[in-house]
Tab-separated table of C-alpha atoms in Angstrom:
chain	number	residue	atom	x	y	z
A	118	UNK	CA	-87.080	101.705	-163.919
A	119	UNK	CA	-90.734	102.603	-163.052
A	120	UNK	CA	-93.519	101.041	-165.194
A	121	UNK	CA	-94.158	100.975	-168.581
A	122	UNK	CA	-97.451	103.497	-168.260
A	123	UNK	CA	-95.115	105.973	-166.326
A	124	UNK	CA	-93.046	105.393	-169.339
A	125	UNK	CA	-95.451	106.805	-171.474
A	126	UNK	CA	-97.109	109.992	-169.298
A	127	UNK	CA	-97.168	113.108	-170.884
A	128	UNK	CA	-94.913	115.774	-168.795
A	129	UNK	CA	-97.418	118.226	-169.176
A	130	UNK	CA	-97.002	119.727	-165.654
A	131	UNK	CA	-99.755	119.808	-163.156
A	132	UNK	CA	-101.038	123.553	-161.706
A	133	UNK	CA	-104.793	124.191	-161.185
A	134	UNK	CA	-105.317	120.397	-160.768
A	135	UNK	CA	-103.033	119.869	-158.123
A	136	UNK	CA	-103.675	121.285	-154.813
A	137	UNK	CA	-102.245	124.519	-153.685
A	138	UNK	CA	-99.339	123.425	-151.337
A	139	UNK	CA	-97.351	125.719	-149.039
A	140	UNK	CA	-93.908	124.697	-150.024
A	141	UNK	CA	-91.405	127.821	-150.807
A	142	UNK	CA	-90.410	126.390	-153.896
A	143	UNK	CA	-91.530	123.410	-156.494
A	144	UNK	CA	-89.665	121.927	-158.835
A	145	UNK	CA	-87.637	118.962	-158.071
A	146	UNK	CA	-88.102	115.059	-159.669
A	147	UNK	CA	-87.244	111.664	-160.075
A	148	UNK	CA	-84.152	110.447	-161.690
A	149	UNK	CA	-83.799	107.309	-163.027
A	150	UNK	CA	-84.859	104.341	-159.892
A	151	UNK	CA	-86.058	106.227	-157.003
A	152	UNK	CA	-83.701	106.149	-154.264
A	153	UNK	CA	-85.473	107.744	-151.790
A	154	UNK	CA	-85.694	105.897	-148.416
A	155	UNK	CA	-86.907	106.138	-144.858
A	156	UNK	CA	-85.054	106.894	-141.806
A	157	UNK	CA	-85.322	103.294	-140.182
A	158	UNK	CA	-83.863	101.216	-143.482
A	159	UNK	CA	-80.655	103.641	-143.372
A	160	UNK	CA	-77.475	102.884	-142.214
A	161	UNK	CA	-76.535	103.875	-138.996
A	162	UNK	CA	-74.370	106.400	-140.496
A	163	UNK	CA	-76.808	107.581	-142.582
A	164	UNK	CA	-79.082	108.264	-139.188
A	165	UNK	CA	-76.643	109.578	-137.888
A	166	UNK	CA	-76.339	112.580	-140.546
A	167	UNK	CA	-80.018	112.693	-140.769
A	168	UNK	CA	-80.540	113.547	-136.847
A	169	UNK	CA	-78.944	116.990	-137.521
A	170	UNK	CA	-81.550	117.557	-139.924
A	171	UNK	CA	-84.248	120.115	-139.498
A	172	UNK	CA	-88.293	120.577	-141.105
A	173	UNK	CA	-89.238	123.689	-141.521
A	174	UNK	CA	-93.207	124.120	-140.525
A	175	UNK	CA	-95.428	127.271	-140.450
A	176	UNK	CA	-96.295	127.976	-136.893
A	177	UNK	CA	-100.225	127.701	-136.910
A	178	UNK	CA	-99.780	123.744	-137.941
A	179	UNK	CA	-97.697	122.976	-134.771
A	180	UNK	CA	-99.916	123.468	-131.711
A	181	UNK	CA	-98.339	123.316	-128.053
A	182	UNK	CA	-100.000	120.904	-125.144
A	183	UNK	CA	-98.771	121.698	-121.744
A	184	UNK	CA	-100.360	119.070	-120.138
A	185	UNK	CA	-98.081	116.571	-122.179
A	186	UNK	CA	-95.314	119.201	-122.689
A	187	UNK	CA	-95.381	118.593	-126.783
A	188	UNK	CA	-96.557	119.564	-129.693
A	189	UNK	CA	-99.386	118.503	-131.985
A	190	UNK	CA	-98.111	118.348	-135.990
A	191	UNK	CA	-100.958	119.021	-138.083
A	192	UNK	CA	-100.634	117.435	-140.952
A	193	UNK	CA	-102.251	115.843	-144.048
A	194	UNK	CA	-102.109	112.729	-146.091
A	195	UNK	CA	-99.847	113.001	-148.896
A	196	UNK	CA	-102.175	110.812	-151.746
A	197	UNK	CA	-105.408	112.019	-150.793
A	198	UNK	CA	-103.803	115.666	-150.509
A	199	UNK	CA	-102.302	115.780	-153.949
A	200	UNK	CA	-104.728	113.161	-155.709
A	201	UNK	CA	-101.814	110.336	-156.117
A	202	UNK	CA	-102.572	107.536	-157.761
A	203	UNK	CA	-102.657	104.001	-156.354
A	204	UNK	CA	-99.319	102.441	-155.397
A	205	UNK	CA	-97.881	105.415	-155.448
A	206	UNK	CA	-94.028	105.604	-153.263
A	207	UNK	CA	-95.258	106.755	-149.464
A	208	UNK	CA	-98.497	107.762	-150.561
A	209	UNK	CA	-100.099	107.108	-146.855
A	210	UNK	CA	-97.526	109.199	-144.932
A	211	UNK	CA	-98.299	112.339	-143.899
A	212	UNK	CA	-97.043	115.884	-145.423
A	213	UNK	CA	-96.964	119.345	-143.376
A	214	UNK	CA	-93.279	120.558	-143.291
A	215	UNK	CA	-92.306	122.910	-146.116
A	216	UNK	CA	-88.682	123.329	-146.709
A	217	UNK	CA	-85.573	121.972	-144.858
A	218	UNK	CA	-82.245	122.571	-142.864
A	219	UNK	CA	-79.076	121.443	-141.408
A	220	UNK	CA	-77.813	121.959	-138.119
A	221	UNK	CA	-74.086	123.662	-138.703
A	222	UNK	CA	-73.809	125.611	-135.419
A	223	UNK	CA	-74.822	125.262	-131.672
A	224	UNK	CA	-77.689	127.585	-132.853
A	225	UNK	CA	-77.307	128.235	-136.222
A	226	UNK	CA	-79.538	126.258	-139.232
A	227	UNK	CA	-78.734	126.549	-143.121
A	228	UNK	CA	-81.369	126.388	-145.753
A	229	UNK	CA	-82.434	127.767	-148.931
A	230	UNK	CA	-82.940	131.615	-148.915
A	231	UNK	CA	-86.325	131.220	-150.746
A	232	UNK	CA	-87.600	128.980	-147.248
A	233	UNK	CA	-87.181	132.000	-144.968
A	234	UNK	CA	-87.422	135.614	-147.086
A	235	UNK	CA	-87.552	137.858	-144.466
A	236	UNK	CA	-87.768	138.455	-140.135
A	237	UNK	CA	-91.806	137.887	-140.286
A	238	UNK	CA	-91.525	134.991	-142.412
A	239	UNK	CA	-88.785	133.699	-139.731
A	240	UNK	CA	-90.503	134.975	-136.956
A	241	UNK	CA	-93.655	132.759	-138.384
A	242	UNK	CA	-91.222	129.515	-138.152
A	243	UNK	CA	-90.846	126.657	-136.251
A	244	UNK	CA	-88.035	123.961	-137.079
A	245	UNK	CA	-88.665	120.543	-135.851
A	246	UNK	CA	-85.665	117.534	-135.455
A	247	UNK	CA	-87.122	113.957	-135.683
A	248	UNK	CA	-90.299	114.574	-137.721
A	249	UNK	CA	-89.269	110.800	-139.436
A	250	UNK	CA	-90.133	106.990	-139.781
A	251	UNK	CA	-88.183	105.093	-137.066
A	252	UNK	CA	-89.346	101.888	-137.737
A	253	UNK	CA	-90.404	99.315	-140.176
A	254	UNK	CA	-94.620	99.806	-140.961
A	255	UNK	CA	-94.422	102.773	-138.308
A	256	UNK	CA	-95.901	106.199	-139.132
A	257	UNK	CA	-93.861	109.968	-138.327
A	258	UNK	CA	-94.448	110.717	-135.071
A	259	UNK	CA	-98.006	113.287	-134.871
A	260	UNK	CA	-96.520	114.613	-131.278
A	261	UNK	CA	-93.208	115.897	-131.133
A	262	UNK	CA	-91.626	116.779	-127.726
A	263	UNK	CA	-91.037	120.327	-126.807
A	264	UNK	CA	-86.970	119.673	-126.710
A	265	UNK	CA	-86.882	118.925	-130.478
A	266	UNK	CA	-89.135	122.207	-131.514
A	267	UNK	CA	-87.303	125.325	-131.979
A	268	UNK	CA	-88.204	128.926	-133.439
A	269	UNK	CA	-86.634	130.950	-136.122
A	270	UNK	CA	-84.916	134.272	-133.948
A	271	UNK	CA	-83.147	136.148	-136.740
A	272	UNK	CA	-82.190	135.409	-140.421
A	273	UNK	CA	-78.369	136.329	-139.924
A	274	UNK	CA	-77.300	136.052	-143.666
A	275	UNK	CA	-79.778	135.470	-146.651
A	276	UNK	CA	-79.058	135.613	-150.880
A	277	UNK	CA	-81.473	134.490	-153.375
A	278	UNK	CA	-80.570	135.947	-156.657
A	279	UNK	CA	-78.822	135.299	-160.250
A	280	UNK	CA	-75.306	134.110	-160.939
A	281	UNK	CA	-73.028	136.883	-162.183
A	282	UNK	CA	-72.985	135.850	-165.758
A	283	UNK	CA	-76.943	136.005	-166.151
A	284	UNK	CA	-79.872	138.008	-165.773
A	285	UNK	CA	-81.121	138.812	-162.898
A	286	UNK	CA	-84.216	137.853	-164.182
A	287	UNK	CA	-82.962	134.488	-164.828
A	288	UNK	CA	-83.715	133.183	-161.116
A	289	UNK	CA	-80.833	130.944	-161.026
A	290	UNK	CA	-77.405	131.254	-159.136
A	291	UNK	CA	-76.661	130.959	-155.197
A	292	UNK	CA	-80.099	130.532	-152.822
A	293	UNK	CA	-78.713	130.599	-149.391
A	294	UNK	CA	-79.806	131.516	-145.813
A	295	UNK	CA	-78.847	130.901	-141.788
A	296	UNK	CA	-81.190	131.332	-139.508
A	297	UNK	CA	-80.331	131.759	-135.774
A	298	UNK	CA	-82.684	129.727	-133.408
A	299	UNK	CA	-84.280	130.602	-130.264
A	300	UNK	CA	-81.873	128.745	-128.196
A	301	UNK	CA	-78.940	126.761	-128.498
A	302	UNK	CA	-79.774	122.665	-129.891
A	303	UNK	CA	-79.266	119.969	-127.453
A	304	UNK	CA	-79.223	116.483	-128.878
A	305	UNK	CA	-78.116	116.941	-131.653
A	306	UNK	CA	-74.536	117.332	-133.410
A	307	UNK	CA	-73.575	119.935	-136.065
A	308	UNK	CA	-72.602	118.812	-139.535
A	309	UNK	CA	-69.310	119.691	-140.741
A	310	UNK	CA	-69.392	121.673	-143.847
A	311	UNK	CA	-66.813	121.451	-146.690
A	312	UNK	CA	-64.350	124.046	-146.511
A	313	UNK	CA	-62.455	123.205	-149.182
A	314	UNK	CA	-64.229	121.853	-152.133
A	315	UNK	CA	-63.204	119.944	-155.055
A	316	UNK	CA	-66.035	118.434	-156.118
A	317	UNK	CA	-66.100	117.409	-159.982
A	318	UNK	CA	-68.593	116.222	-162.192
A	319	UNK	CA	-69.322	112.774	-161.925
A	320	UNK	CA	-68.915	112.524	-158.107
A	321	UNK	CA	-71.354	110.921	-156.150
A	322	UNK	CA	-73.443	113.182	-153.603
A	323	UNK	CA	-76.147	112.019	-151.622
A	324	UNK	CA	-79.338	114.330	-149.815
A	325	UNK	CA	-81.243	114.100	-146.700
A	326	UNK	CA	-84.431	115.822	-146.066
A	327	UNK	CA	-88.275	116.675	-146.008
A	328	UNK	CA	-89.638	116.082	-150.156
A	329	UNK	CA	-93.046	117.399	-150.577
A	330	UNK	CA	-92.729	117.859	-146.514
A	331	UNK	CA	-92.875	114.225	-146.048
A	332	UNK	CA	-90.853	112.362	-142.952
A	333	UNK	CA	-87.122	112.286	-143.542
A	334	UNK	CA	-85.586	110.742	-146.053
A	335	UNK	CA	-82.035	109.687	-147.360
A	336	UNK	CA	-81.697	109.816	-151.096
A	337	UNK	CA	-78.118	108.314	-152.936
A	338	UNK	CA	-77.654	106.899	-155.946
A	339	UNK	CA	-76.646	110.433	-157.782
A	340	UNK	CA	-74.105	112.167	-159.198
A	341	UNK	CA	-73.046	115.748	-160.061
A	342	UNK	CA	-73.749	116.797	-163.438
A	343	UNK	CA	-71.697	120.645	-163.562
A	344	UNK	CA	-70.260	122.125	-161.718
A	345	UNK	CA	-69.572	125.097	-163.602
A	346	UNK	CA	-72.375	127.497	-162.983
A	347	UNK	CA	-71.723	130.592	-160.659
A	348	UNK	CA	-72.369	129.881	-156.761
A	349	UNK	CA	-74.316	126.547	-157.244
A	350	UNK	CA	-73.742	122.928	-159.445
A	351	UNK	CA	-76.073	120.148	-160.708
A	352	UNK	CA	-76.929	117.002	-160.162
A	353	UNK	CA	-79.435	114.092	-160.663
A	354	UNK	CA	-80.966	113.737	-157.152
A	355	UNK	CA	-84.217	112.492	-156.296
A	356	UNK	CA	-85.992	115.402	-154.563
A	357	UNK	CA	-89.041	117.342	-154.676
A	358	UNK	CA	-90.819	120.586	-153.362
A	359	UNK	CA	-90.013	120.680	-149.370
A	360	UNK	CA	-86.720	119.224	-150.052
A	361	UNK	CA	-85.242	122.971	-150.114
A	362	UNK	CA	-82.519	123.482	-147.809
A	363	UNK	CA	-81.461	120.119	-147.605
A	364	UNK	CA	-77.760	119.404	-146.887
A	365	UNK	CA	-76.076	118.154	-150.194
A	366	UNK	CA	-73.421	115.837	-149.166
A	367	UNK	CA	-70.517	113.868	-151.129
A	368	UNK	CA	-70.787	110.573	-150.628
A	369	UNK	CA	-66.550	110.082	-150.200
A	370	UNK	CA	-66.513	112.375	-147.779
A	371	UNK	CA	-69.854	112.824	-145.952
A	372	UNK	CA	-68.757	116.308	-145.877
A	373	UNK	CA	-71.943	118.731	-146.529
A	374	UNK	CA	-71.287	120.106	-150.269
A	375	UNK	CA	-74.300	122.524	-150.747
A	376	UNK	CA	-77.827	123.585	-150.414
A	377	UNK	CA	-80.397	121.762	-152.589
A	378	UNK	CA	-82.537	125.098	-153.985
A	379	UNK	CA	-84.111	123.937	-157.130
A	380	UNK	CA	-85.428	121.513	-160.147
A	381	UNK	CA	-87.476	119.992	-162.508
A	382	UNK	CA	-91.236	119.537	-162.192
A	383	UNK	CA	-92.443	117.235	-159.553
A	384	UNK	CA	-95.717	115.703	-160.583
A	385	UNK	CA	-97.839	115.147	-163.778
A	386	UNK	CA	-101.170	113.754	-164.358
A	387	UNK	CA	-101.694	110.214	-165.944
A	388	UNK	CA	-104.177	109.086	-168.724
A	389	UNK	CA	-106.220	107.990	-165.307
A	390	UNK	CA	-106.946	111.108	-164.261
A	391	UNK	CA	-104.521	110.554	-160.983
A	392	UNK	CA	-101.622	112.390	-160.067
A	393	UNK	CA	-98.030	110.717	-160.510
A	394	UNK	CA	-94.627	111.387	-159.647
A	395	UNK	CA	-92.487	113.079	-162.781
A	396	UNK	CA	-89.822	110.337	-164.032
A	397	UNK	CA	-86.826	111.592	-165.865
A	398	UNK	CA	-83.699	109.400	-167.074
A	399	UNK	CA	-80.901	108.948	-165.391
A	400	UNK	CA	-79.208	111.420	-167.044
A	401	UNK	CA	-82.221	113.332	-168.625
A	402	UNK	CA	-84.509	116.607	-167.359
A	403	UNK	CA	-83.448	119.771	-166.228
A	404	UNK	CA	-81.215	118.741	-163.180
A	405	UNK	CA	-81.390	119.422	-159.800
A	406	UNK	CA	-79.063	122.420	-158.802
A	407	UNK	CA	-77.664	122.864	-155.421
A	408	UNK	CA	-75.954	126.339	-153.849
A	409	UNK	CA	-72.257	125.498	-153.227
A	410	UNK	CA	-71.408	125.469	-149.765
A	411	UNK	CA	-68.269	128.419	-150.660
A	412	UNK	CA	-70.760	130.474	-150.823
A	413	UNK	CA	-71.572	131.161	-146.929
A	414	UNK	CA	-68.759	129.102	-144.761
A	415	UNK	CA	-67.450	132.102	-144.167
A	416	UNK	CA	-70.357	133.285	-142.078
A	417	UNK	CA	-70.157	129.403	-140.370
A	418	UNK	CA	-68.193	129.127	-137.288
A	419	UNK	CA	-65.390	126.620	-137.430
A	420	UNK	CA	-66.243	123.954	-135.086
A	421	UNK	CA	-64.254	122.580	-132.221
A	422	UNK	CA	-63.075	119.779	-134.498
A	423	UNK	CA	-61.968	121.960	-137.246
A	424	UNK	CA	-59.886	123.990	-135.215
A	425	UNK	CA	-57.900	120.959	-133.470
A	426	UNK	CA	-57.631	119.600	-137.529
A	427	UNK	CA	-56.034	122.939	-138.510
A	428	UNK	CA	-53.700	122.167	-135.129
A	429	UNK	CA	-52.551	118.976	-136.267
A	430	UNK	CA	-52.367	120.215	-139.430
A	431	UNK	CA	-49.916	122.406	-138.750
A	432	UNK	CA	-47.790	120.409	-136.964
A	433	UNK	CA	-47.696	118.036	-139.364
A	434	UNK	CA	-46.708	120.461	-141.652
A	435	UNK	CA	-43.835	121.531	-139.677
A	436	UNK	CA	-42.284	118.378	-138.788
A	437	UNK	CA	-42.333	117.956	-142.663
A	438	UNK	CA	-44.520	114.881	-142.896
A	439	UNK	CA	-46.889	116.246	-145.141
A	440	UNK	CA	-47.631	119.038	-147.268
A	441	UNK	CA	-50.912	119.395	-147.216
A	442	UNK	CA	-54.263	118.058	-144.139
A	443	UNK	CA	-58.074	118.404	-145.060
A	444	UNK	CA	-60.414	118.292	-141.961
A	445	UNK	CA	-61.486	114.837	-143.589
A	446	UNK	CA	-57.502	113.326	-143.316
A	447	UNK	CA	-57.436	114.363	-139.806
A	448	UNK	CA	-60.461	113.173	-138.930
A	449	UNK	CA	-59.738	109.592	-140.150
A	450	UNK	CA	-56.193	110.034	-138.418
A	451	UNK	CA	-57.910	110.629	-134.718
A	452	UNK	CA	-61.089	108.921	-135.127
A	453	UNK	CA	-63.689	111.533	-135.917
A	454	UNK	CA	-66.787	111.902	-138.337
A	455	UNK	CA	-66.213	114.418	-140.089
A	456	UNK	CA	-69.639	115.051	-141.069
A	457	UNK	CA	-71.246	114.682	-138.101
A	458	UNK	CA	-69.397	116.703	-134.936
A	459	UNK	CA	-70.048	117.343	-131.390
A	460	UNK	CA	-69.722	120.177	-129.363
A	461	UNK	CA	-67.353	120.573	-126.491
């Protein structure tokens, strides 16, 4: 658990004192231990889900070089940007990115439809693979080479609005979006999205992505909370402000479950004067909710792999040794990770 003084910080939330920050949407915590964790002290598996992950960065703070043939992140230093106190989790890494995204296509990113609203705001995008912290005492990288920078070409399905039992007014239900990219991504692999979903409350689901646009990181140690809410569920994961669009996964599976959209406040001011990270139980606050993946497969391509799955699926079917294949049985029948899939 943090400290006994976090313990005891009002959660009066932070607005004129904090600085204005460019992220789409705020609102995400800490639950419980924070979990959060670099890039370089994951497992490999863990990297290798997190290198088909995407920052999202407004196109005046990425400047091109041609003499070096990359580009210069501008950026800022996340405690003396926001005011954190001392000893604060990754207070001397840098912030600049302001949502998140997962490759699921050859071209083709999903985030949260509040990170990319309309064509100027996409036009006005750049997404960026690798922005993370590779090794132990090592900083993000402030150059990024031109291969791993893309643009935002078209927004090719978007939703942002309330689930169909509340108010419109209510600003909660599905918060979706794919963007197609200037190009198609070499490099990097396409996550595999969950289909078929039957993700209960209590399961364990892990997220990988940007928090208050910092480098990558991996957080697990969460669970869903509900999963009964139209077009999205809950959980208890440890993100913040930047973390929108990050790909949800279940930790069984390593299938991508959902989009993380939304939560509960991410900072409040201490009796020091400093800002602080907000700390919530375990199983206290608001929750974090996440759009449920059924809501836009069907604008996904299947990928190579799910194809040949339905295949074998079939023909397992028909010689009547099973009744039933997910893409997740067939890939551990012929080798594949599922949530992380090449193209042919």
């Amino acid at each position: 658990m943090r400290n006994a003084l976090k313990a005891i910080l009002s959660l009066t939330v932070l607005t004129s004192a904090l600085p204005l920050m460019s992220f789409a949407e705020k609102g995400k915590s800490i639950y419980g231990e924070d979990d959060r964790v670099d890039f370089f002290s994951a497992s490999a598996g863990m990297q290798k889900l997190s290198d088909s992950v995407v920052s999202f960065w407004d196109a005046k703070k990425i400047v091109f070089d041609p003499a070096s043939n990359t580009y210069t992140l501008k950026t800022d230093n996340f405690g003396d940007k926001l005011g954190l106190c001392p000893g604060e989790k990754f207070r001397e890494q840098t912030i600049g990115a302001f949502c998140s995204g997962a490759l699921v296509g050859e071209d083709l990113i999903m985030t949260a439809g509040h990170c990319v609203t309309e064509e100027t705001k996409c036009a006005d995008t750049k997404l960026v693979f690798g922005y993370a912290v590779k090794e132990e005492g090592g900083q993000a990288p402030a150059k990024i080479a031109r291969e791993e920078v893309y643009s935002c070409k078209k927004i090719i399905k978007r939703f942002q609005g309330a689930e169909s039992s509340a108010a419109a007014s209510s600003g909660l239900g599905p918060d979706y979006a794919l963007i197609q990219l200037d190009r198609k991504v070499t490099g990097h692999k396409a996550l595999a999205v969950n289909r078929n979903s039957t993700l209960k409350k209590g399961n364990a689901v892990f997220v990988i992505g940007h928090p208050v646009g910092l480098p990558l990181k991996i957080a697990t140690g969460a669970k869903v909370r509900d999963t009964a809410p139209d077009g999205y569920f809950v959980t208890d994961l440890d993100t913040f402000g930047g973390n929108s669009g990050s790909p949800v996964f279940s930790a069984k599976t390593r299938l991508v479950e959902g989009i993380l959209v939304r939560g509960d406040e991410d900072f409040i001011q201490s009796p020091a004067g400093c800002t602080t990270l907000a700390v919530y139980p375990q199983i206290g606050g608001r929750g974090e909710d996440v759009t449920k993946v059924a809501e836009l497969t069907a604008f996904i391509p299947k990928l190579d792999v799910e194809k040949e799955a339905e295949k074998a699926a079939e023909a397992l079917v028909n010689a009547n040794t099973i009744k039933t294949v997910s893409i997740g049985d067939i890939a551990a029948l012929r080798g594949f990770d599922a949530g992380n899939i090449s193209f042919q």
